[in-house]
PDB file of C-alpha atoms in Angstrom:
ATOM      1  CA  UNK L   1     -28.867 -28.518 -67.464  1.00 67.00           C
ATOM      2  CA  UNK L   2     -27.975 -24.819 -66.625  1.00 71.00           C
ATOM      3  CA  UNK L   3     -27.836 -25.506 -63.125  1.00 76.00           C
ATOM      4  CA  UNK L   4     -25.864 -28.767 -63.127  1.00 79.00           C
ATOM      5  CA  UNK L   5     -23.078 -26.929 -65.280  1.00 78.00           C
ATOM      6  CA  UNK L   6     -22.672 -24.328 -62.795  1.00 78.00           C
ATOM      7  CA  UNK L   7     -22.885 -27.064 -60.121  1.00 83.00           C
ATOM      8  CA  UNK L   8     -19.725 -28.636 -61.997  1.00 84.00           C
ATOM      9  CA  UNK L   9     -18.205 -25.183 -62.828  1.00 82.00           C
ATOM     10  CA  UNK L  10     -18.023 -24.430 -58.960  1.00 81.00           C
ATOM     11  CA  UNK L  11     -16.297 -28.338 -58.205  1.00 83.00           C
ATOM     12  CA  UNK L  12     -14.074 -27.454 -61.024  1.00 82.00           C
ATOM     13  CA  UNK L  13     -12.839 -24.066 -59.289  1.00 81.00           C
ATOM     14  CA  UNK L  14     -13.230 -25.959 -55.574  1.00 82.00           C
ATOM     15  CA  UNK L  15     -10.837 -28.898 -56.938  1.00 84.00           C
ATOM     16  CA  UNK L  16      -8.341 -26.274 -58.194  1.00 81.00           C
ATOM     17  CA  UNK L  17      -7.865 -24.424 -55.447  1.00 79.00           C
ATOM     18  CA  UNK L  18      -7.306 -26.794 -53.227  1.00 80.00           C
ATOM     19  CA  UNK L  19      -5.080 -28.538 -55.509  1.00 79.00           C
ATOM     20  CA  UNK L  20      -2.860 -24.850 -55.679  1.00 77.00           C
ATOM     21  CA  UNK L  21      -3.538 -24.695 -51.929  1.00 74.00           C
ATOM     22  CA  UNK L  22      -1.628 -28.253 -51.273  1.00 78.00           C
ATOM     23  CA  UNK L  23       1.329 -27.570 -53.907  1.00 75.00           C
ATOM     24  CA  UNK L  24       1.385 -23.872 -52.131  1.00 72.00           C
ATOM     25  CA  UNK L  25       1.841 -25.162 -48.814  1.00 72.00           C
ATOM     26  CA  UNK L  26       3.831 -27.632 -49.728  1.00 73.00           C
ATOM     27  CA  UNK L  27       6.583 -25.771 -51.150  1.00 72.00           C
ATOM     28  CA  UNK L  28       6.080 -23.249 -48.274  1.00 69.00           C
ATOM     29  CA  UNK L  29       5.517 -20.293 -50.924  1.00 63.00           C
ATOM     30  CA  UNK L  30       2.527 -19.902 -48.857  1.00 63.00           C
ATOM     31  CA  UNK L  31       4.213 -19.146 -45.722  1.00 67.00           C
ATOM     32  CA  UNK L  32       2.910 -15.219 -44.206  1.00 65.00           C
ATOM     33  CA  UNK L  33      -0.031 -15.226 -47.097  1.00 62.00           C
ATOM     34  CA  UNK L  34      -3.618 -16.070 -46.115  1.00 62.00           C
ATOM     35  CA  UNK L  35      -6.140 -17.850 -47.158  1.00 62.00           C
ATOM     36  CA  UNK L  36      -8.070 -15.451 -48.511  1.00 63.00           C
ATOM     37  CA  UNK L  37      -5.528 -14.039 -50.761  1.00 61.00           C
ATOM     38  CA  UNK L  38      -5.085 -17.380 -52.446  1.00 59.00           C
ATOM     39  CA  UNK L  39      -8.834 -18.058 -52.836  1.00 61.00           C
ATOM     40  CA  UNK L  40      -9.141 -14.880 -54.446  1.00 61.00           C
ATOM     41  CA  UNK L  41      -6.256 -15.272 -57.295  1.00 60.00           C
ATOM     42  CA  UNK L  42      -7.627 -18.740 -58.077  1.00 61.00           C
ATOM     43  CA  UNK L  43     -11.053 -17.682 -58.289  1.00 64.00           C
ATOM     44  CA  UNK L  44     -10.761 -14.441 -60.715  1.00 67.00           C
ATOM     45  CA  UNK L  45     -11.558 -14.478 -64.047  1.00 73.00           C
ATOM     46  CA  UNK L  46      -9.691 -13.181 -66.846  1.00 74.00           C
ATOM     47  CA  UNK L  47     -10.688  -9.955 -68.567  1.00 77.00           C
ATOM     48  CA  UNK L  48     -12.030  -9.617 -71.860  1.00 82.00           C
ATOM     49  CA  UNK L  49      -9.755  -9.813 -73.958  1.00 84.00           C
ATOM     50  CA  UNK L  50      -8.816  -5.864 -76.187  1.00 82.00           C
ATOM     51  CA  UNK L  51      -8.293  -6.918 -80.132  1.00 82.00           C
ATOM     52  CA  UNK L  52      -5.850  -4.953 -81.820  1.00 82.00           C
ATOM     53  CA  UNK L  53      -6.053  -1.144 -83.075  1.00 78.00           C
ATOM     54  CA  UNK L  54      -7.117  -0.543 -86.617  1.00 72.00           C
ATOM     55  CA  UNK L  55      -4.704   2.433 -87.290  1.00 67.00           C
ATOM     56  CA  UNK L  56      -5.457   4.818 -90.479  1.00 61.00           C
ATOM     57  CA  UNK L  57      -3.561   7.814 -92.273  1.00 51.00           C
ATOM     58  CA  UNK L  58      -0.216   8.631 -90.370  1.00 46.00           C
ATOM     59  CA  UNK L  59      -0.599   6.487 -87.253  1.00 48.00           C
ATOM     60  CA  UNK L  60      -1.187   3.430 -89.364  1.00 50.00           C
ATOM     61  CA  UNK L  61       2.100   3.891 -91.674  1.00 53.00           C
ATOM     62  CA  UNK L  62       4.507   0.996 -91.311  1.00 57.00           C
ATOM     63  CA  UNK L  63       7.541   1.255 -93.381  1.00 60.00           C
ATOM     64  CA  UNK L  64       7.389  -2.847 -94.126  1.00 61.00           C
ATOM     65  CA  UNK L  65       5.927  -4.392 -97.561  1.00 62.00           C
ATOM     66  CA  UNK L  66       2.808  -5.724 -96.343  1.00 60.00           C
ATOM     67  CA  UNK L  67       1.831  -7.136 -99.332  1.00 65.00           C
ATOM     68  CA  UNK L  68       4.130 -10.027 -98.667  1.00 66.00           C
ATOM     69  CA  UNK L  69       4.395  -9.548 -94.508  1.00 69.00           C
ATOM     70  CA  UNK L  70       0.913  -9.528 -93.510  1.00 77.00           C
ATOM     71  CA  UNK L  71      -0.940  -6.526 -90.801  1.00 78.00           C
ATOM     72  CA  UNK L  72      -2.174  -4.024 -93.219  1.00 77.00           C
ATOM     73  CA  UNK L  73      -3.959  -1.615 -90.576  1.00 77.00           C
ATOM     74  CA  UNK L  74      -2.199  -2.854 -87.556  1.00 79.00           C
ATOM     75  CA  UNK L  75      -0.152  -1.349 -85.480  1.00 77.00           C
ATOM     76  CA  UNK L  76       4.030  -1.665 -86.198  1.00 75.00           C
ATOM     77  CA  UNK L  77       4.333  -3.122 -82.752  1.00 74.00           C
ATOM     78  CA  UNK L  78       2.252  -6.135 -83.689  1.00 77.00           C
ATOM     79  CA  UNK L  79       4.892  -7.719 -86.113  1.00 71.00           C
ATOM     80  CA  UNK L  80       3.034  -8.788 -88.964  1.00 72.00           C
ATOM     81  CA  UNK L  81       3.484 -12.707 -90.339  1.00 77.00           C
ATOM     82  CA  UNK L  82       3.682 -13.988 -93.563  1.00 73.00           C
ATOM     83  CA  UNK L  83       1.556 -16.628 -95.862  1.00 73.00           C
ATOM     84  CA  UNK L  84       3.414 -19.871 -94.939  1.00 72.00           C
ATOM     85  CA  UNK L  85       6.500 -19.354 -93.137  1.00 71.00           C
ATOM     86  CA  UNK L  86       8.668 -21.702 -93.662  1.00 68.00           C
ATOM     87  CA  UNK L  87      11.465 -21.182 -91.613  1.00 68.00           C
ATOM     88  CA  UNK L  88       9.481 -21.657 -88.640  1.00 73.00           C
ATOM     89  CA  UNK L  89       7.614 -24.831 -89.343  1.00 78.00           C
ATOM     90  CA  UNK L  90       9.194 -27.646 -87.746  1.00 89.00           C
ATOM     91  CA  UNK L  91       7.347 -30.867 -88.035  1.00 90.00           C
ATOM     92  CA  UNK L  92       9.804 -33.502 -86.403  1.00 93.00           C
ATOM     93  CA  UNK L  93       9.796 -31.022 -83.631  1.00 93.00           C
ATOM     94  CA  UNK L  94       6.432 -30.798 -83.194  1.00 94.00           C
ATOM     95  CA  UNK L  95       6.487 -34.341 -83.223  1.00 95.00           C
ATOM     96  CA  UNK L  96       8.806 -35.255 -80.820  1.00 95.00           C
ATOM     97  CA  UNK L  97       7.208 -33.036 -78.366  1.00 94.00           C
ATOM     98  CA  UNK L  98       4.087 -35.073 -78.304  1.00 95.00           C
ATOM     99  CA  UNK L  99       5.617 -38.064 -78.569  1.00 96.00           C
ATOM    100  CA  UNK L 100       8.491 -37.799 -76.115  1.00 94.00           C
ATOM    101  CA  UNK L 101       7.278 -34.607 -73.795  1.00 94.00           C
ATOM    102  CA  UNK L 102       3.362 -35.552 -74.344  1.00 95.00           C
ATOM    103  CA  UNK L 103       2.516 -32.516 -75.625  1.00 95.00           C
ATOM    104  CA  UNK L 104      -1.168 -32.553 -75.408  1.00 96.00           C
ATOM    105  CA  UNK L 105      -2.284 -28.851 -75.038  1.00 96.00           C
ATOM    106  CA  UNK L 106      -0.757 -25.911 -76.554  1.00 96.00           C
ATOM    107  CA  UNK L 107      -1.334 -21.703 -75.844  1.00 96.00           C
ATOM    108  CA  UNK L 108       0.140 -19.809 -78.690  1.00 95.00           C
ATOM    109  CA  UNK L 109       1.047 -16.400 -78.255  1.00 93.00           C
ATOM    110  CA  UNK L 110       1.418 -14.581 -81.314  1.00 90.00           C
ATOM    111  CA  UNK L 111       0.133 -17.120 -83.729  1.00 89.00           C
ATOM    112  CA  UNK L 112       0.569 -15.336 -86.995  1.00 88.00           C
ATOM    113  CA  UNK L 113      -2.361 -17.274 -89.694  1.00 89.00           C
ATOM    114  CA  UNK L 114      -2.047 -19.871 -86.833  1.00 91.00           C
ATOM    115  CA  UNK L 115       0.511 -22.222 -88.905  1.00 91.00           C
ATOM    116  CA  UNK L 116       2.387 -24.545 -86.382  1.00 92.00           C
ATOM    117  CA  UNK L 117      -1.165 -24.557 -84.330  1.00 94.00           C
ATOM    118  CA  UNK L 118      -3.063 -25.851 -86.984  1.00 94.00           C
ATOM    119  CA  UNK L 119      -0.916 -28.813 -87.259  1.00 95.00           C
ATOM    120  CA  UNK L 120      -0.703 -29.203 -83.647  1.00 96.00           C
ATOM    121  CA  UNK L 121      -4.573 -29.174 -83.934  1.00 97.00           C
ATOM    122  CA  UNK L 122      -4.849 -31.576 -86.512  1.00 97.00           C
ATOM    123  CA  UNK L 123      -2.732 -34.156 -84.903  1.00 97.00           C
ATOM    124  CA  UNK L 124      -4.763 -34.478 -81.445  1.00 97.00           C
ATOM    125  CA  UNK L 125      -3.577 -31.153 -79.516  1.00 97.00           C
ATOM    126  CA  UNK L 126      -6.100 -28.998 -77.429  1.00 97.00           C
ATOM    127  CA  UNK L 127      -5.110 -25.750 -78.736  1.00 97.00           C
ATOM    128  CA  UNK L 128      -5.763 -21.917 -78.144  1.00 96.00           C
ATOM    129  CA  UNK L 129      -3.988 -19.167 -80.149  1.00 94.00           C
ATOM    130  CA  UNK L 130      -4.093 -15.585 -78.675  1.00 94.00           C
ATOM    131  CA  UNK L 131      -3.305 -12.832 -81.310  1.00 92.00           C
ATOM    132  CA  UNK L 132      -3.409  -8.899 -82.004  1.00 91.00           C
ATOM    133  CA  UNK L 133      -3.496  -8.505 -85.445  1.00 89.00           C
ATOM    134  CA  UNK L 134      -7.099  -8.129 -87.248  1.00 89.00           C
ATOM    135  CA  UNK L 135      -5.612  -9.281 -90.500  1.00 88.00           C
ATOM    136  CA  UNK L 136      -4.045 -12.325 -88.947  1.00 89.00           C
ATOM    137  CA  UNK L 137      -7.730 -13.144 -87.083  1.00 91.00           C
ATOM    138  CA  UNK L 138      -9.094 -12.874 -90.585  1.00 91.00           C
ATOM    139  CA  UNK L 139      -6.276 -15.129 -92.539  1.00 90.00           C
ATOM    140  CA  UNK L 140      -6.373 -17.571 -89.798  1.00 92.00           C
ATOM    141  CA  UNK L 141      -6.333 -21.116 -90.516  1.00 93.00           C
ATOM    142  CA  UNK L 142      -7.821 -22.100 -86.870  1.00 95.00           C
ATOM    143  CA  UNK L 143     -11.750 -22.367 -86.286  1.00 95.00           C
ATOM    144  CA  UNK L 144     -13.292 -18.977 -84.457  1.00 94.00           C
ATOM    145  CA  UNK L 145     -12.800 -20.899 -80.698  1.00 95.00           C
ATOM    146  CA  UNK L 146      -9.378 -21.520 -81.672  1.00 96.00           C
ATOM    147  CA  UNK L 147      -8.221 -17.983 -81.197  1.00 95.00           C
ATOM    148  CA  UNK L 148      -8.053 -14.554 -79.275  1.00 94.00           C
ATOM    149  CA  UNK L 149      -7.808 -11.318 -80.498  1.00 91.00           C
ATOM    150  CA  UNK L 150      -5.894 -10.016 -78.092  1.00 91.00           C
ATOM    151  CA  UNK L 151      -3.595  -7.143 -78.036  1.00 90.00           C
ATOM    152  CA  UNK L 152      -1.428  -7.790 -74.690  1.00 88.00           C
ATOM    153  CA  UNK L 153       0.326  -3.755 -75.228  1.00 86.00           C
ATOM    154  CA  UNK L 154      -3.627  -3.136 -74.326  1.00 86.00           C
ATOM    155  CA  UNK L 155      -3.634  -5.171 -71.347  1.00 86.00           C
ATOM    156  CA  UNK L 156      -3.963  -8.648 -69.897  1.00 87.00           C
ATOM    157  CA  UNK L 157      -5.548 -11.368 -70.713  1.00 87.00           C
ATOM    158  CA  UNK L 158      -5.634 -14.921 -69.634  1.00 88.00           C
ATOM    159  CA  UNK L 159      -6.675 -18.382 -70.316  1.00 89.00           C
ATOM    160  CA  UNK L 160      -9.366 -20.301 -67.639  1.00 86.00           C
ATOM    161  CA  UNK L 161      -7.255 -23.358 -69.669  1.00 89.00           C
ATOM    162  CA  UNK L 162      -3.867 -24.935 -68.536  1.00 91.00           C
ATOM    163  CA  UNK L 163      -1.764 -25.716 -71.160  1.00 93.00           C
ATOM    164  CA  UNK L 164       1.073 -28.409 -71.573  1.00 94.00           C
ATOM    165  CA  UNK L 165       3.440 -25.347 -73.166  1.00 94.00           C
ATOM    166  CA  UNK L 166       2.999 -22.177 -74.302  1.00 93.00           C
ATOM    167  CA  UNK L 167       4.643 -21.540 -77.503  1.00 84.00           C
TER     168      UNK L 167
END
């Protein structure tokens, strides 16, 4: 079984090379850049991904009220979220872009408790949330493979996934 998903793994990467290769060529992008170059972007794998900085004692002092905007510990540069935020919940939306753009995969960046995800989740999406804040990861309403603690000011990271949008 090991051996047959590697087998597939490597006609997975084979299949999506050459599909970059032809839509490459095809739109001339490719013109004065070899081979080799291209086989090696579409072949690397994303790093680890860095969570986000627990800060303490002066470092860690953020002017905001977390006790009703959520990051205690985190870094100020992080944002924070809140319980249910409201203002950025937007079923019919959501809605319309599955129905009319046929939404079927979503990458959020910066997914807060994972809100709008969770309902993207719920009704059919393939979804991945990628976040820096430890007390969002821990608040989250998304299942454990639903989410990356990442901290992008740390470095990149990137998904082996394509995604309809990233939101």
């Amino acid at each position: 079984p090991a051996f047959d998903s590697l087998l597939k793994e490597i006609a997975d990467l084979r299949t999506r090379l050459e599909a970059a290769e032809t839509l490459l060529a095809d739109s001339g992008v490719l013109d004065g850049v070899s081979k080799g170059a291209v086989q090696r972007f579409a072949t690397r794998q994303p790093p680890q991904p860095l969570p986000g900085l627990l800060l303490e004692g002066e470092r860690g002092h953020d002017p905001r009220d977390r006790t009703i905007y959520g990051g205690k510990g985190d870094a100020v540069h992080l944002g924070g979220f809140t319980k249910n935020d409201t203002a950025g919940q937007s079923p019919a939306l959501w809605t319309w872009m599955m129905k009319t753009l046929n939404v079927r995969s979503i990458l959020d960046i910066g997914c807060g408790r994972g809100i709008s995800t969770r309902w993207f989740k719920d009704h059919g999406a393939q979804v991945l949330c990628v976040e820096g804040s430890n007390d969002a990861i821990k608040q989250t309403l998304l299942d454990s493979e639903d989410i990356v603690n990442h901290d992008f000011s740390r470095g990149p990271w990137w998904s082996t996934d394509t995604f309809d949008i990233v939101w």
